Short mmCIF file of C-alpha atoms in Angstrom, two decimals:
data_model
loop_
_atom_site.label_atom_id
_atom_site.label_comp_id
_atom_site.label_asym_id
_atom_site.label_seq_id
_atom_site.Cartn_x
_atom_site.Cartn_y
_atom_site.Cartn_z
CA UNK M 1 130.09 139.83 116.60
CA UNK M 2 126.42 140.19 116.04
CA UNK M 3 126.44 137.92 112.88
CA UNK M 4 128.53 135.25 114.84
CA UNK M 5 126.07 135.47 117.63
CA UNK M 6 123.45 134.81 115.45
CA UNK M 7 125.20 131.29 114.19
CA UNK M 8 126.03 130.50 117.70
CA UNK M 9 122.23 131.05 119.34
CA UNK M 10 121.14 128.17 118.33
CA UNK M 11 123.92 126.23 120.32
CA UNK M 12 123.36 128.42 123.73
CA UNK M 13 122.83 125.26 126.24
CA UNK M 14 125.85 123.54 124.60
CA UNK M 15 128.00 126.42 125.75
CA UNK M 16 126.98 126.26 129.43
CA UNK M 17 129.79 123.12 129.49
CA UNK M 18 132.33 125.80 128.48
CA UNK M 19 131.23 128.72 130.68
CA UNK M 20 131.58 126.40 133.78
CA UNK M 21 134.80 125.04 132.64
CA UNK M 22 135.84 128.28 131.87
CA UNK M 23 134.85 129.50 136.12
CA UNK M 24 136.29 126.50 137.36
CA UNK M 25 139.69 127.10 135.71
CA UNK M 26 139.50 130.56 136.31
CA UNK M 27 138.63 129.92 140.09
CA UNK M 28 141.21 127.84 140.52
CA UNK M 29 144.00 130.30 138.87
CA UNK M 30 142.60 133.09 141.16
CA UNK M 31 142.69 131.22 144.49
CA UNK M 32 146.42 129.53 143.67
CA UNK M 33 148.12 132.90 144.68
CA UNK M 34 146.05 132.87 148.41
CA UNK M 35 146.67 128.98 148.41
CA UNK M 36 150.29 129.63 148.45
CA UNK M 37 149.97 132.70 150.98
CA UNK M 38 148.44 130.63 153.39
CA UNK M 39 151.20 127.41 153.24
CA UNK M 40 153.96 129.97 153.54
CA UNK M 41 152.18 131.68 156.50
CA UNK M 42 150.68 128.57 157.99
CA UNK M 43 152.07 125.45 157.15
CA UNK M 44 155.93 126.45 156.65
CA UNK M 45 156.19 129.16 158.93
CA UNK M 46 155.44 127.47 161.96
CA UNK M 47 156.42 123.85 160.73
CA UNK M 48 152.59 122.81 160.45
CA UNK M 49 153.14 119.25 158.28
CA UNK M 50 149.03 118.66 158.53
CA UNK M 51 148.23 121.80 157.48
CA UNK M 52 151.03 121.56 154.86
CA UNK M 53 149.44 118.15 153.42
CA UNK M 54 145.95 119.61 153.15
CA UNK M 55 147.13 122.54 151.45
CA UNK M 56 149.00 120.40 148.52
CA UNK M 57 146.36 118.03 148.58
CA UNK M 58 143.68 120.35 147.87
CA UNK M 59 145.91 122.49 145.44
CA UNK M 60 146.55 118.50 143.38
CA UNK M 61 143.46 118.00 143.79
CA UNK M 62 142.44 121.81 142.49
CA UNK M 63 144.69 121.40 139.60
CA UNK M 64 143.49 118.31 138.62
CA UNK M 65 139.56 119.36 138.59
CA UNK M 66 141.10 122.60 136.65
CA UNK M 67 142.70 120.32 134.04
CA UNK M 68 139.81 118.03 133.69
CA UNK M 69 137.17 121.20 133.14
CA UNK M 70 139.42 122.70 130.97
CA UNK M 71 139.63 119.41 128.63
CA UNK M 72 136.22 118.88 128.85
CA UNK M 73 135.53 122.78 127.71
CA UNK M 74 137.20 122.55 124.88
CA UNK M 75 135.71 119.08 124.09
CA UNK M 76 132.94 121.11 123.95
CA UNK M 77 133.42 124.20 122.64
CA UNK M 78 135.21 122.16 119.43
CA UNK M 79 131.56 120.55 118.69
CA UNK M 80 130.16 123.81 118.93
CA UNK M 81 132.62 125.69 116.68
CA UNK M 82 132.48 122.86 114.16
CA UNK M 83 128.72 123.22 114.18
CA UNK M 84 128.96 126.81 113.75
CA UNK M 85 131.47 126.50 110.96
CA UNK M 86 129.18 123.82 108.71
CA UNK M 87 126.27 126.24 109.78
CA UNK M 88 128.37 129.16 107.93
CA UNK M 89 129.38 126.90 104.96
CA UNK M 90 125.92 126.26 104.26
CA UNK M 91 124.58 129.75 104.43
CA UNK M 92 127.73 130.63 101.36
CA UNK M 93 126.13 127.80 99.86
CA UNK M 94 122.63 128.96 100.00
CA UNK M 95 124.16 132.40 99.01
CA UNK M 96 125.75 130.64 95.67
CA UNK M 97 122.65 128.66 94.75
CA UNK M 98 120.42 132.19 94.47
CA UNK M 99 123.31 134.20 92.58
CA UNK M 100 122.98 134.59 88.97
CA UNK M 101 124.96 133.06 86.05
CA UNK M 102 126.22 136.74 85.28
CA UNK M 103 127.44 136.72 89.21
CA UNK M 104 129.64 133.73 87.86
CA UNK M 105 130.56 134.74 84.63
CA UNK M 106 132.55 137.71 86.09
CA UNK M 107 133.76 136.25 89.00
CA UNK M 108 136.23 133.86 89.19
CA UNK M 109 136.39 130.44 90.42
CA UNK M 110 139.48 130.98 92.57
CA UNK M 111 137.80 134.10 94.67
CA UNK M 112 134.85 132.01 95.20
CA UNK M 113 136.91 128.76 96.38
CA UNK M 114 139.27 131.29 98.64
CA UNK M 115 136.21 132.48 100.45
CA UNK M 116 134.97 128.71 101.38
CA UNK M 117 138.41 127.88 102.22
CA UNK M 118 140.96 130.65 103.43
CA UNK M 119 137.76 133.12 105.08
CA UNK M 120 136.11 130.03 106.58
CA UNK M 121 139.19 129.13 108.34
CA UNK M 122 140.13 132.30 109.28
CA UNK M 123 135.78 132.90 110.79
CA UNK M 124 137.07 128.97 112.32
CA UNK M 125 140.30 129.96 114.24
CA UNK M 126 138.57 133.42 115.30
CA UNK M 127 135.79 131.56 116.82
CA UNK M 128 138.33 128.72 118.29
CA UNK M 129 140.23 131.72 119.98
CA UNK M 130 137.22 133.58 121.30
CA UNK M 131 137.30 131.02 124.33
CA UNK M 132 141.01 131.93 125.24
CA UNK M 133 141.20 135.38 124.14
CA UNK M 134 137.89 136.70 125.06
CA UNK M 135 135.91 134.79 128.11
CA UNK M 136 138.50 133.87 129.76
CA UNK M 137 140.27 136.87 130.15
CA UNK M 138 136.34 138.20 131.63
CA UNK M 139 135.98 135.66 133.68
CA UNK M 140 139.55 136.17 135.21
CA UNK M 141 139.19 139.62 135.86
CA UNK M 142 135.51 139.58 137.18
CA UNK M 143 136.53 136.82 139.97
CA UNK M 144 140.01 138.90 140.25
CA UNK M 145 137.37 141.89 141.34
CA UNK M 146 135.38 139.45 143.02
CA UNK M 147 138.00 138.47 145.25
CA UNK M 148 139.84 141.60 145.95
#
């Protein structure tokens, strides 16, 4: 993680996009189950049709804002992982340039190609899953903590 972290510093203010669209889905995911508490115990208990309304206009309207942050985070966090990736490529590259000719005379071609290809791809879908995987699942249980 620290060698990641040191590709993705330079790209810090890009990932404030994803951070908030990662705590506005998460908010919305943690207040659906208390959205749906209240129009059971105040909307369709007592036959309330305003209250109903508001309640599944705010939750369309909650799911739509949730949808849109979440599109636009990973809008976002694509341009940054795609930086991060070329930044990586480039550092092999740089790595390659200063090796010597022995380095190359006992390695072969098809390692060297399989580590720009298969382990790039591999760093690529790691990074591409952090978002799902690792901050979201944060984020859900620090408002989860929050809320309780």
């Amino acid at each position: 993680m620290g060698r990641i972290y040191r590709y993705l510093k330079p790209y810090r203010l890009q990932l404030i996009p994803v951070v908030i669209g990662c705590a506005l889905e998460m908010a919305f995911n943690a207040q659906l189950p208390l959205t749906i508490k209240y129009l059971i115990d105040h909307a369709i208990a007592v036959h309330d049709s305003a209250a109903l309304m508001w309640v599944l206009a705010a939750l369309v309207a909650g799911g739509l804002l949730a949808g849109l942050a979440g599109l636009m985070r990973d809008y976002f966090y694509s341009r940054v992982v795609s930086l991060v990736v070329a930044a990586l490529r480039g550092t092999m590259f740089e790595k390659l340039q200063r090796l010597s000719l022995d380095y190359f005379a006992r390695a072969e071609g098809g390692d060297i190609l399989s580590r720009f290809s298969n382990d790039l791809a591999a760093a690529e879908s790691g990074l591409a899953a952090a978002v799902a995987w690792g901050v979201q699942p944060v984020l859900d249980i620090a408002i989860s903590a929050v809320m309780i």
